[in-house]
mmCIF file of C-alpha atoms in Angstrom:
data_model
loop_
_atom_site.group_PDB
_atom_site.id
_atom_site.type_symbol
_atom_site.label_atom_id
_atom_site.label_comp_id
_atom_site.label_asym_id
_atom_site.label_seq_id
_atom_site.Cartn_x
_atom_site.Cartn_y
_atom_site.Cartn_z
ATOM 1 C CA MET A 6 -0.238 0.397 0.053
ATOM 2 C CA ALA A 7 1.472 3.738 -0.548
ATOM 3 C CA GLU A 8 2.009 5.953 2.025
ATOM 4 C CA SER A 9 -0.567 7.937 0.758
ATOM 5 C CA ASP A 10 -2.895 5.597 1.262
ATOM 6 C CA ARG A 11 -1.867 4.483 4.344
ATOM 7 C CA ALA A 12 -2.147 8.040 6.037
ATOM 8 C CA LYS A 13 -6.028 7.871 5.014
ATOM 9 C CA LEU A 14 -6.810 3.946 5.717
ATOM 10 C CA THR A 15 -9.665 4.166 7.895
ATOM 11 C CA ASP A 16 -10.911 1.918 11.307
ATOM 12 C CA PRO A 17 -12.801 -0.995 11.152
ATOM 13 C CA PHE A 18 -16.446 -0.457 13.308
ATOM 14 C CA GLY A 19 -19.726 -2.026 14.190
ATOM 15 C CA VAL A 20 -22.560 -0.464 14.910
ATOM 16 C CA ALA A 21 -25.808 -3.295 15.537
ATOM 17 C CA LEU A 22 -28.871 -3.330 13.953
ATOM 18 C CA ASP A 23 -32.696 -4.527 15.335
ATOM 19 C CA LEU A 24 -33.155 -6.518 12.384
ATOM 20 C CA GLU A 25 -37.673 -7.145 13.142
ATOM 21 C CA GLN A 26 -37.992 -2.986 13.962
ATOM 22 C CA GLY A 27 -34.846 -1.654 11.245
ATOM 23 C CA ALA A 28 -33.605 0.947 14.356
ATOM 24 C CA LEU A 29 -29.558 1.328 14.161
ATOM 25 C CA ALA A 30 -27.972 1.647 17.502
ATOM 26 C CA GLU A 31 -25.932 4.476 16.216
ATOM 27 C CA VAL A 32 -26.895 6.882 14.215
ATOM 28 C CA ALA A 33 -24.334 10.205 12.506
ATOM 29 C CA GLU A 34 -27.483 11.450 11.040
ATOM 30 C CA HIS A 35 -30.463 11.845 10.270
ATOM 31 C CA LEU A 36 -32.627 12.839 7.645
ATOM 32 C CA VAL A 37 -36.268 13.996 8.148
ATOM 33 C CA ARG A 38 -38.696 14.501 4.922
ATOM 34 C CA ARG A 39 -42.280 16.624 6.413
ATOM 35 C CA ALA A 40 -44.996 15.992 3.558
ATOM 36 C CA SER A 41 -43.952 19.245 3.289
ATOM 37 C CA ASP A 42 -40.527 18.423 1.619
ATOM 38 C CA MET A 43 -43.412 15.946 -1.283
ATOM 39 C CA ARG A 44 -44.741 18.992 -3.051
ATOM 40 C CA GLY A 45 -45.035 18.584 -6.525
ATOM 41 C CA TYR A 46 -44.372 14.503 -6.536
ATOM 42 C CA TYR A 47 -47.975 13.245 -5.834
ATOM 43 C CA ALA A 48 -50.086 13.135 -8.775
ATOM 44 C CA ASP A 49 -53.569 15.088 -5.887
ATOM 45 C CA GLU A 50 -52.225 17.726 -5.013
ATOM 46 C CA GLU A 51 -55.182 19.197 -2.657
ATOM 47 C CA ALA A 52 -54.628 16.149 -0.714
ATOM 48 C CA LEU A 53 -51.291 16.690 -0.520
ATOM 49 C CA GLU A 54 -51.803 20.361 1.039
ATOM 50 C CA GLU A 55 -55.037 18.915 3.275
ATOM 51 C CA LEU A 56 -52.352 16.494 4.943
ATOM 52 C CA ILE A 57 -49.833 18.688 5.886
ATOM 53 C CA ARG A 58 -52.610 21.312 7.707
ATOM 54 C CA GLU A 59 -54.666 18.488 9.187
ATOM 55 C CA HIS A 60 -51.724 16.352 10.329
ATOM 56 C CA ASP A 61 -49.346 19.036 11.130
ATOM 57 C CA ASP A 62 -47.168 18.410 8.172
ATOM 58 C CA PRO A 63 -46.723 15.097 9.182
ATOM 59 C CA VAL A 64 -43.441 12.927 8.873
ATOM 60 C CA HIS A 65 -43.032 11.206 5.739
ATOM 61 C CA TYR A 66 -40.001 9.597 5.860
ATOM 62 C CA GLU A 67 -36.070 9.315 7.112
ATOM 63 C CA VAL A 68 -32.400 8.102 6.568
ATOM 64 C CA PHE A 69 -30.588 6.656 9.593
ATOM 65 C CA ASP A 70 -26.797 7.357 8.205
ATOM 66 C CA THR A 71 -23.615 6.323 8.863
ATOM 67 C CA PRO A 72 -20.376 7.439 9.635
ATOM 68 C CA VAL A 73 -18.649 5.970 6.222
ATOM 69 C CA PRO A 74 -16.507 8.166 4.476
ATOM 70 C CA LYS A 75 -18.340 10.001 1.121
ATOM 71 C CA ALA A 76 -14.254 8.938 -0.008
ATOM 72 C CA ALA A 77 -13.948 6.266 -3.467
ATOM 73 C CA GLY A 78 -13.963 2.449 -2.495
ATOM 74 C CA HIS A 79 -16.285 3.232 0.191
ATOM 75 C CA LEU A 80 -19.694 1.486 0.379
ATOM 76 C CA LYS A 81 -22.325 3.640 2.805
ATOM 77 C CA PHE A 82 -25.324 2.101 4.487
ATOM 78 C CA CYS A 83 -28.301 3.373 6.067
ATOM 79 C CA ILE A 84 -31.586 2.928 6.847
ATOM 80 C CA SER A 85 -34.795 3.488 5.140
ATOM 81 C CA LYS A 86 -38.333 3.955 6.779
ATOM 82 C CA LEU A 87 -41.345 5.001 5.067
ATOM 83 C CA GLN A 88 -44.633 5.642 6.752
ATOM 84 C CA PRO A 89 -47.761 4.259 5.363
ATOM 85 C CA GLY A 90 -50.995 6.354 4.103
ATOM 86 C CA THR A 91 -52.261 7.592 0.884
ATOM 87 C CA VAL A 92 -52.289 11.251 -0.505
ATOM 88 C CA GLY A 93 -55.551 11.048 -1.590
ATOM 89 C CA ASP A 94 -55.865 7.276 -3.755
ATOM 90 C CA GLU A 95 -51.570 7.529 -4.408
ATOM 91 C CA CYS A 96 -49.251 5.430 -1.735
ATOM 92 C CA PHE A 97 -46.430 7.301 0.568
ATOM 93 C CA MET A 98 -43.597 7.396 -1.506
ATOM 94 C CA THR A 99 -40.071 8.743 -1.268
ATOM 95 C CA LYS A 100 -38.892 11.563 -4.010
ATOM 96 C CA GLY A 101 -36.872 8.698 -6.031
ATOM 97 C CA HIS A 102 -33.668 9.668 -6.875
ATOM 98 C CA TYR A 103 -30.118 8.607 -9.821
ATOM 99 C CA HIS A 104 -27.153 8.459 -8.298
ATOM 100 C CA GLU A 105 -24.999 11.295 -8.761
ATOM 101 C CA LEU A 106 -22.387 9.165 -9.566
ATOM 102 C CA PRO A 107 -25.278 7.392 -12.759
ATOM 103 C CA GLY A 108 -23.449 4.375 -12.937
ATOM 104 C CA THR A 109 -23.284 3.292 -9.385
ATOM 105 C CA ALA A 110 -25.997 0.460 -8.207
ATOM 106 C CA GLU A 111 -27.417 -0.231 -4.698
ATOM 107 C CA VAL A 112 -28.908 -3.023 -2.546
ATOM 108 C CA TYR A 113 -31.963 -2.593 -1.203
ATOM 109 C CA LEU A 114 -32.882 -5.364 2.088
ATOM 110 C CA CYS A 115 -36.710 -5.506 2.876
ATOM 111 C CA LEU A 116 -36.931 -5.940 7.283
ATOM 112 C CA CYS A 117 -40.646 -4.640 7.477
ATOM 113 C CA GLY A 118 -43.874 -3.776 5.640
ATOM 114 C CA SER A 119 -44.665 -3.891 1.839
ATOM 115 C CA GLY A 120 -44.852 -1.874 -1.287
ATOM 116 C CA TYR A 121 -42.779 -1.600 -3.864
ATOM 117 C CA MET A 122 -39.147 -0.442 -4.932
ATOM 118 C CA LEU A 123 -40.214 1.342 -8.616
ATOM 119 C CA MET A 124 -37.559 2.201 -11.017
ATOM 120 C CA LYS A 125 -36.779 3.729 -14.094
ATOM 121 C CA ALA A 126 -34.161 3.746 -16.384
ATOM 122 C CA ASP A 127 -33.610 6.581 -19.558
ATOM 123 C CA ASP A 128 -34.338 4.206 -22.145
ATOM 124 C CA GLY A 129 -38.212 4.556 -20.547
ATOM 125 C CA ARG A 130 -38.800 1.561 -18.908
ATOM 126 C CA CYS A 131 -40.169 1.298 -15.821
ATOM 127 C CA GLU A 132 -40.066 -1.920 -13.253
ATOM 128 C CA ALA A 133 -41.702 -2.337 -9.732
ATOM 129 C CA GLU A 134 -40.128 -5.077 -7.800
ATOM 130 C CA GLN A 135 -42.012 -6.426 -4.354
ATOM 131 C CA MET A 136 -40.691 -5.561 -1.282
ATOM 132 C CA HIS A 137 -41.318 -7.275 2.316
ATOM 133 C CA ARG A 138 -39.410 -8.813 4.977
ATOM 134 C CA GLY A 139 -36.225 -10.341 3.388
ATOM 135 C CA ALA A 140 -36.664 -9.123 -0.372
ATOM 136 C CA VAL A 141 -33.469 -8.263 -2.168
ATOM 137 C CA VAL A 142 -34.076 -5.973 -4.147
ATOM 138 C CA TYR A 143 -30.469 -5.016 -6.887
ATOM 139 C CA VAL A 144 -30.843 -1.604 -8.597
ATOM 140 C CA PRO A 145 -28.596 -1.664 -11.094
ATOM 141 C CA PRO A 146 -26.178 1.321 -12.180
ATOM 142 C CA HIS A 147 -27.963 4.007 -14.303
ATOM 143 C CA TRP A 148 -31.480 3.024 -12.632
ATOM 144 C CA ALA A 149 -33.919 5.419 -10.693
ATOM 145 C CA HIS A 150 -35.290 4.495 -8.202
ATOM 146 C CA ARG A 151 -38.132 5.733 -5.899
ATOM 147 C CA SER A 152 -39.843 3.630 -2.725
ATOM 148 C CA VAL A 153 -43.321 2.965 -2.040
ATOM 149 C CA ASN A 154 -45.337 1.750 1.040
ATOM 150 C CA THR A 155 -48.575 -0.118 -0.259
ATOM 151 C CA GLY A 156 -49.044 -1.509 3.029
ATOM 152 C CA HIS A 157 -50.202 -0.135 6.995
ATOM 153 C CA GLU A 158 -46.658 -0.369 8.540
ATOM 154 C CA PRO A 159 -43.484 1.463 7.768
ATOM 155 C CA LEU A 160 -41.615 0.478 4.907
ATOM 156 C CA VAL A 161 -38.067 -0.247 6.434
ATOM 157 C CA SER A 162 -35.214 -1.050 4.426
ATOM 158 C CA PHE A 163 -31.197 -1.287 5.510
ATOM 159 C CA CYS A 164 -29.397 -0.036 2.019
ATOM 160 C CA VAL A 165 -26.602 -0.316 0.564
ATOM 161 C CA TYR A 166 -24.670 1.746 -1.984
ATOM 162 C CA ALA A 167 -20.901 3.463 -2.552
ATOM 163 C CA ALA A 168 -20.125 6.035 -0.207
ATOM 164 C CA GLU A 169 -19.463 8.663 -3.335
ATOM 165 C CA ALA A 170 -22.593 7.836 -5.137
ATOM 166 C CA GLY A 171 -24.326 10.792 -3.937
ATOM 167 C CA HIS A 172 -28.257 11.769 -4.792
ATOM 168 C CA ASN A 173 -29.606 13.688 -8.067
ATOM 169 C CA TYR A 174 -33.216 14.576 -7.980
ATOM 170 C CA GLY A 175 -32.620 14.967 -11.814
ATOM 171 C CA ASP A 176 -36.123 14.729 -13.851
ATOM 172 C CA ILE A 177 -38.002 13.495 -11.529
ATOM 173 C CA ALA A 178 -40.181 16.493 -9.427
ATOM 174 C CA GLN A 179 -40.514 17.643 -13.139
ATOM 175 C CA GLU A 180 -41.728 14.432 -14.712
ATOM 176 C CA GLY A 181 -42.136 11.610 -11.992
ATOM 177 C CA PHE A 182 -41.628 8.014 -13.144
ATOM 178 C CA PRO A 183 -43.778 6.979 -15.728
ATOM 179 C CA LYS A 184 -45.747 4.422 -12.954
ATOM 180 C CA ARG A 185 -47.577 5.399 -10.412
ATOM 181 C CA ILE A 186 -49.195 3.358 -7.706
ATOM 182 C CA PHE A 187 -52.518 3.472 -6.043
ATOM 183 C CA ARG A 188 -54.609 1.361 -3.755
ATOM 184 C CA ARG A 189 -57.886 1.979 -3.525
ATOM 185 C CA ASP A 190 -60.645 0.251 -1.320
ATOM 186 C CA GLY A 191 -57.901 -2.033 -0.463
ATOM 187 C CA GLU A 192 -56.638 -2.882 -4.007
ATOM 188 C CA VAL A 193 -53.062 -2.532 -4.927
ATOM 189 C CA THR A 194 -52.501 -1.219 -8.723
ATOM 190 C CA ILE A 195 -49.780 0.376 -10.150
ATOM 191 C CA GLU A 196 -50.840 2.611 -13.151
ATOM 192 C CA MET B 8 -26.811 8.497 -20.741
ATOM 193 C CA ALA B 9 -23.941 7.247 -23.331
ATOM 194 C CA GLU B 10 -24.959 4.837 -26.289
ATOM 195 C CA SER B 11 -22.476 2.608 -24.925
ATOM 196 C CA ASP B 12 -24.217 2.746 -21.354
ATOM 197 C CA ARG B 13 -27.414 2.170 -22.549
ATOM 198 C CA ALA B 14 -27.000 -0.992 -24.203
ATOM 199 C CA LYS B 15 -25.364 -2.349 -21.060
ATOM 200 C CA LEU B 16 -28.069 -1.707 -18.891
ATOM 201 C CA THR B 17 -28.508 -4.408 -16.399
ATOM 202 C CA ASP B 18 -32.434 -5.135 -15.527
ATOM 203 C CA PRO B 19 -33.628 -4.959 -11.680
ATOM 204 C CA PHE B 20 -33.969 -7.613 -9.902
ATOM 205 C CA GLY B 21 -35.083 -9.142 -6.572
ATOM 206 C CA VAL B 22 -34.988 -12.117 -4.512
ATOM 207 C CA ALA B 23 -36.327 -13.586 -1.143
ATOM 208 C CA LEU B 24 -33.985 -13.873 1.968
ATOM 209 C CA ASP B 25 -34.748 -15.955 5.222
ATOM 210 C CA LEU B 26 -34.389 -14.010 7.639
ATOM 211 C CA GLU B 27 -33.553 -16.619 10.292
ATOM 212 C CA GLN B 28 -31.795 -18.821 8.502
ATOM 213 C CA GLY B 29 -29.585 -16.783 6.276
ATOM 214 C CA ALA B 30 -30.904 -18.839 2.942
ATOM 215 C CA LEU B 31 -31.365 -16.790 -0.516
ATOM 216 C CA ALA B 32 -34.620 -18.072 -2.825
ATOM 217 C CA GLU B 33 -32.575 -18.156 -5.433
ATOM 218 C CA VAL B 34 -28.417 -19.193 -5.960
ATOM 219 C CA ALA B 35 -26.369 -18.142 -8.867
ATOM 220 C CA GLU B 36 -23.072 -19.825 -7.708
ATOM 221 C CA HIS B 37 -22.533 -21.319 -4.575
ATOM 222 C CA LEU B 38 -18.290 -21.895 -3.277
ATOM 223 C CA VAL B 39 -18.038 -24.801 -1.036
ATOM 224 C CA ARG B 40 -14.724 -24.851 1.310
ATOM 225 C CA ARG B 41 -13.597 -28.060 3.293
ATOM 226 C CA ALA B 42 -11.711 -28.698 6.166
ATOM 227 C CA SER B 43 -9.547 -29.960 2.776
ATOM 228 C CA ASP B 44 -8.846 -26.699 1.628
ATOM 229 C CA MET B 45 -8.033 -25.013 4.731
ATOM 230 C CA ARG B 46 -4.339 -27.231 4.928
ATOM 231 C CA GLY B 47 -2.119 -24.579 6.441
ATOM 232 C CA TYR B 48 -3.945 -21.801 7.989
ATOM 233 C CA TYR B 49 -4.800 -23.461 11.437
ATOM 234 C CA ALA B 50 -1.741 -23.388 14.315
ATOM 235 C CA ASP B 51 -3.109 -27.166 14.494
ATOM 236 C CA GLU B 52 -2.150 -28.828 10.873
ATOM 237 C CA GLU B 53 -2.653 -31.999 13.010
ATOM 238 C CA ALA B 54 -5.489 -31.294 14.283
ATOM 239 C CA LEU B 55 -6.843 -30.165 10.865
ATOM 240 C CA GLU B 56 -5.716 -33.865 8.873
ATOM 241 C CA GLU B 57 -7.673 -35.686 11.659
ATOM 242 C CA LEU B 58 -10.749 -33.425 11.453
ATOM 243 C CA ILE B 59 -10.300 -34.521 7.726
ATOM 244 C CA ARG B 60 -9.822 -38.007 7.694
ATOM 245 C CA GLU B 61 -12.525 -38.638 10.939
ATOM 246 C CA HIS B 62 -15.213 -36.165 9.470
ATOM 247 C CA ASP B 63 -14.903 -37.264 5.847
ATOM 248 C CA ASP B 64 -13.685 -34.126 4.960
ATOM 249 C CA PRO B 65 -16.624 -32.021 5.561
ATOM 250 C CA VAL B 66 -17.711 -29.274 4.407
ATOM 251 C CA HIS B 67 -15.744 -25.931 6.202
ATOM 252 C CA TYR B 68 -17.781 -23.042 4.798
ATOM 253 C CA GLU B 69 -20.260 -22.057 1.380
ATOM 254 C CA VAL B 70 -20.345 -18.259 -0.231
ATOM 255 C CA PHE B 71 -24.377 -18.456 -1.620
ATOM 256 C CA ASP B 72 -23.688 -15.771 -4.634
ATOM 257 C CA THR B 73 -25.870 -13.061 -6.436
ATOM 258 C CA PRO B 74 -26.249 -13.305 -10.299
ATOM 259 C CA VAL B 75 -24.717 -9.326 -10.665
ATOM 260 C CA PRO B 76 -21.872 -8.589 -12.982
ATOM 261 C CA LYS B 77 -18.725 -8.320 -12.155
ATOM 262 C CA ALA B 78 -18.261 -5.324 -13.308
ATOM 263 C CA ALA B 79 -17.605 -1.517 -12.170
ATOM 264 C CA GLY B 80 -20.769 0.755 -10.508
ATOM 265 C CA HIS B 81 -21.827 -2.837 -10.120
ATOM 266 C CA LEU B 82 -23.309 -4.462 -6.384
ATOM 267 C CA LYS B 83 -22.472 -7.692 -5.716
ATOM 268 C CA PHE B 84 -24.583 -9.631 -2.639
ATOM 269 C CA CYS B 85 -23.934 -12.889 -1.178
ATOM 270 C CA ILE B 86 -24.743 -15.116 2.165
ATOM 271 C CA SER B 87 -21.297 -16.423 3.864
ATOM 272 C CA LYS B 88 -22.597 -19.531 5.362
ATOM 273 C CA LEU B 89 -19.384 -20.767 8.292
ATOM 274 C CA GLN B 90 -20.208 -24.384 10.487
ATOM 275 C CA PRO B 91 -19.015 -24.304 13.710
ATOM 276 C CA GLY B 92 -16.406 -25.495 15.538
ATOM 277 C CA THR B 93 -12.740 -26.192 16.525
ATOM 278 C CA VAL B 94 -9.525 -27.492 14.739
ATOM 279 C CA GLY B 95 -8.005 -28.414 18.511
ATOM 280 C CA ASP B 96 -8.356 -25.122 20.141
ATOM 281 C CA GLU B 97 -8.778 -22.875 17.688
ATOM 282 C CA CYS B 98 -11.933 -21.723 16.292
ATOM 283 C CA PHE B 99 -13.676 -22.060 12.385
ATOM 284 C CA MET B 100 -12.942 -18.887 10.398
ATOM 285 C CA THR B 101 -12.765 -18.180 6.888
ATOM 286 C CA LYS B 102 -9.661 -18.519 4.808
ATOM 287 C CA GLY B 103 -9.806 -14.400 5.197
ATOM 288 C CA HIS B 104 -8.906 -12.107 2.217
ATOM 289 C CA TYR B 105 -7.930 -8.935 0.537
ATOM 290 C CA HIS B 106 -9.689 -7.766 -2.739
ATOM 291 C CA GLU B 107 -7.743 -7.955 -5.672
ATOM 292 C CA LEU B 108 -9.088 -4.080 -6.218
ATOM 293 C CA PRO B 109 -7.618 -3.192 -2.123
ATOM 294 C CA GLY B 110 -8.713 0.185 -2.160
ATOM 295 C CA THR B 111 -12.778 -1.893 -1.801
ATOM 296 C CA ALA B 112 -15.256 -1.568 1.172
ATOM 297 C CA GLU B 113 -17.135 -4.669 2.592
ATOM 298 C CA VAL B 114 -20.301 -4.723 4.417
ATOM 299 C CA TYR B 115 -21.503 -7.635 6.433
ATOM 300 C CA LEU B 116 -24.703 -7.821 7.923
ATOM 301 C CA CYS B 117 -24.839 -10.924 10.406
ATOM 302 C CA LEU B 118 -27.993 -13.099 10.852
ATOM 303 C CA CYS B 119 -27.118 -15.802 12.400
ATOM 304 C CA GLY B 120 -24.599 -16.788 14.698
ATOM 305 C CA SER B 121 -21.594 -15.316 17.021
ATOM 306 C CA GLY B 122 -18.459 -14.830 16.456
ATOM 307 C CA TYR B 123 -15.945 -12.391 15.407
ATOM 308 C CA MET B 124 -14.906 -10.104 12.267
ATOM 309 C CA LEU B 125 -10.576 -10.191 12.213
ATOM 310 C CA MET B 126 -9.698 -7.423 10.318
ATOM 311 C CA LYS B 127 -5.458 -6.650 9.836
ATOM 312 C CA ALA B 128 -4.015 -3.930 8.053
ATOM 313 C CA ASP B 129 -0.103 -3.659 6.386
ATOM 314 C CA ASP B 130 0.660 -1.150 8.619
ATOM 315 C CA GLY B 131 0.244 -3.974 11.371
ATOM 316 C CA ARG B 132 -3.426 -3.312 12.844
ATOM 317 C CA CYS B 133 -5.258 -5.953 13.926
ATOM 318 C CA GLU B 134 -8.966 -5.100 14.999
ATOM 319 C CA ALA B 135 -11.997 -7.559 15.470
ATOM 320 C CA GLU B 136 -16.015 -6.558 15.524
ATOM 321 C CA GLN B 137 -18.339 -8.961 17.385
ATOM 322 C CA MET B 138 -20.326 -10.898 14.964
ATOM 323 C CA HIS B 139 -24.305 -11.813 16.400
ATOM 324 C CA ARG B 140 -27.728 -11.339 14.241
ATOM 325 C CA GLY B 141 -28.109 -7.956 13.629
ATOM 326 C CA ALA B 142 -24.746 -7.297 14.045
ATOM 327 C CA VAL B 143 -23.275 -5.107 11.076
ATOM 328 C CA VAL B 144 -19.055 -4.495 10.761
ATOM 329 C CA TYR B 145 -18.098 -2.409 7.935
ATOM 330 C CA VAL B 146 -14.671 -3.967 6.502
ATOM 331 C CA PRO B 147 -12.819 -0.719 5.366
ATOM 332 C CA PRO B 148 -10.801 -0.251 2.416
ATOM 333 C CA HIS B 149 -7.544 -1.765 2.741
ATOM 334 C CA TRP B 150 -8.284 -4.104 5.214
ATOM 335 C CA ALA B 151 -7.904 -8.113 4.386
ATOM 336 C CA HIS B 152 -10.765 -9.216 6.992
ATOM 337 C CA ARG B 153 -12.407 -13.421 8.019
ATOM 338 C CA SER B 154 -15.097 -14.609 9.496
ATOM 339 C CA VAL B 155 -14.475 -16.863 12.728
ATOM 340 C CA ASN B 156 -16.995 -19.413 14.153
ATOM 341 C CA THR B 157 -16.532 -19.046 18.296
ATOM 342 C CA GLY B 158 -20.682 -20.000 18.687
ATOM 343 C CA HIS B 159 -21.706 -23.534 18.258
ATOM 344 C CA GLU B 160 -24.566 -23.132 15.768
ATOM 345 C CA PRO B 161 -23.648 -21.273 11.302
ATOM 346 C CA LEU B 162 -22.228 -18.310 11.173
ATOM 347 C CA VAL B 163 -23.970 -16.336 9.103
ATOM 348 C CA SER B 164 -23.699 -13.162 6.688
ATOM 349 C CA PHE B 165 -25.224 -10.895 4.167
ATOM 350 C CA CYS B 166 -22.464 -9.135 2.401
ATOM 351 C CA VAL B 167 -22.568 -7.132 0.111
ATOM 352 C CA TYR B 168 -19.139 -5.880 -2.034
ATOM 353 C CA ALA B 169 -18.120 -3.673 -5.163
ATOM 354 C CA ALA B 170 -18.842 -6.622 -8.045
ATOM 355 C CA GLU B 171 -15.390 -6.017 -9.839
ATOM 356 C CA ALA B 172 -13.696 -5.873 -6.100
ATOM 357 C CA GLY B 173 -12.476 -9.505 -6.317
ATOM 358 C CA HIS B 174 -10.777 -11.871 -3.676
ATOM 359 C CA ASN B 175 -6.713 -11.530 -3.432
ATOM 360 C CA TYR B 176 -5.302 -13.865 -0.530
ATOM 361 C CA GLY B 177 -2.251 -13.137 -1.041
ATOM 362 C CA ASP B 178 -0.708 -13.034 2.731
ATOM 363 C CA ILE B 179 -2.406 -14.956 4.253
ATOM 364 C CA ALA B 180 -1.763 -18.621 3.688
ATOM 365 C CA GLN B 181 1.736 -17.667 4.892
ATOM 366 C CA GLU B 182 0.912 -15.480 7.759
ATOM 367 C CA GLY B 183 -1.281 -15.738 8.813
ATOM 368 C CA PHE B 184 -3.644 -12.580 10.969
ATOM 369 C CA PRO B 185 -1.824 -11.235 13.800
ATOM 370 C CA LYS B 186 -4.235 -13.351 15.850
ATOM 371 C CA ARG B 187 -6.223 -16.261 16.287
ATOM 372 C CA ILE B 188 -9.044 -16.667 18.249
ATOM 373 C CA PHE B 189 -9.550 -19.498 20.825
ATOM 374 C CA ARG B 190 -12.283 -21.196 22.611
ATOM 375 C CA ARG B 191 -10.706 -23.955 25.635
ATOM 376 C CA ASP B 192 -13.626 -24.743 28.208
ATOM 377 C CA GLY B 193 -16.679 -22.620 26.633
ATOM 378 C CA GLU B 194 -14.387 -19.764 27.269
ATOM 379 C CA VAL B 195 -13.122 -17.512 24.100
ATOM 380 C CA THR B 196 -9.755 -15.681 23.968
ATOM 381 C CA ILE B 197 -8.789 -13.489 21.282
ATOM 382 C CA GLU B 198 -4.164 -14.451 21.721
#
């Protein structure tokens, strides 16, 4: 190993994860997205405003992060927790993102809840993989991805990606994904 | 995205993982290491030969792999399963490896069993992180790593690393790790 690499050697570490609830024993960063952060993402804008007003702008989803350097060769791991509910008939979802380094993958291991990982590629394809306890979803390089909670409890996943991947919301706020996921009378549909 | 990248676009996929036993519903490759593959790794060579002879060269550890391309930007995920037992007093362990691309990390999420992730850096440091159900161990870039099973059931982990990282056994067969882990009269020691 070169002297310059040796000087940058990161120490190993361990952290306990509750495999039933998905809680990390230590969290370095905690990102919170509230309903008001989701303006522009749902089909029914009025229903979102009502949710914000009547439920005091509730927490929509959270990311619990670990202290890994944002540098080449490192892997970030985190917990993503998306609340259950609908905006009109549309199931709660994350904003979704590409990676800033678009050619980097992400692995999701779902621990609780049920829903879909919705993914889109810029050749127009849109894929939905089911998420439920124990489902591992592989998001390949270049696919934008968004979690959608179709159930009645939080959708919680353990996620791993290149630490330098970054987030790029790109065209998502404007164009969304080619498909939306609804729950009407207890029936989930992808449209 | 460039046309050349678009042509290489990999499809997303999902696979079910049993979070209690660590079994993957679909496996692309299955690596099996038997006791005889471990010659040269344990302190007590005679005890290893006896194990091979008297137990018909038993399975020592296995890796269950998923169909991710071995290419830049992709992330490989797999299950590592290490049997319990001792060679003399030394706890069963994997060979351990550096990555061929040494500057790449690995994330281990332990699902069953108990033991340690033993790690060494080429500046002489050696670290042991405890593994038990729900323990996440971060192996930073440049650290060789080996699982050690100190318990009485298989030690099973879900592992994620850069798909192009590769394995390099380097100096491990000759020099081993600076520390070994023993179980004597039910007491585990790192020496």
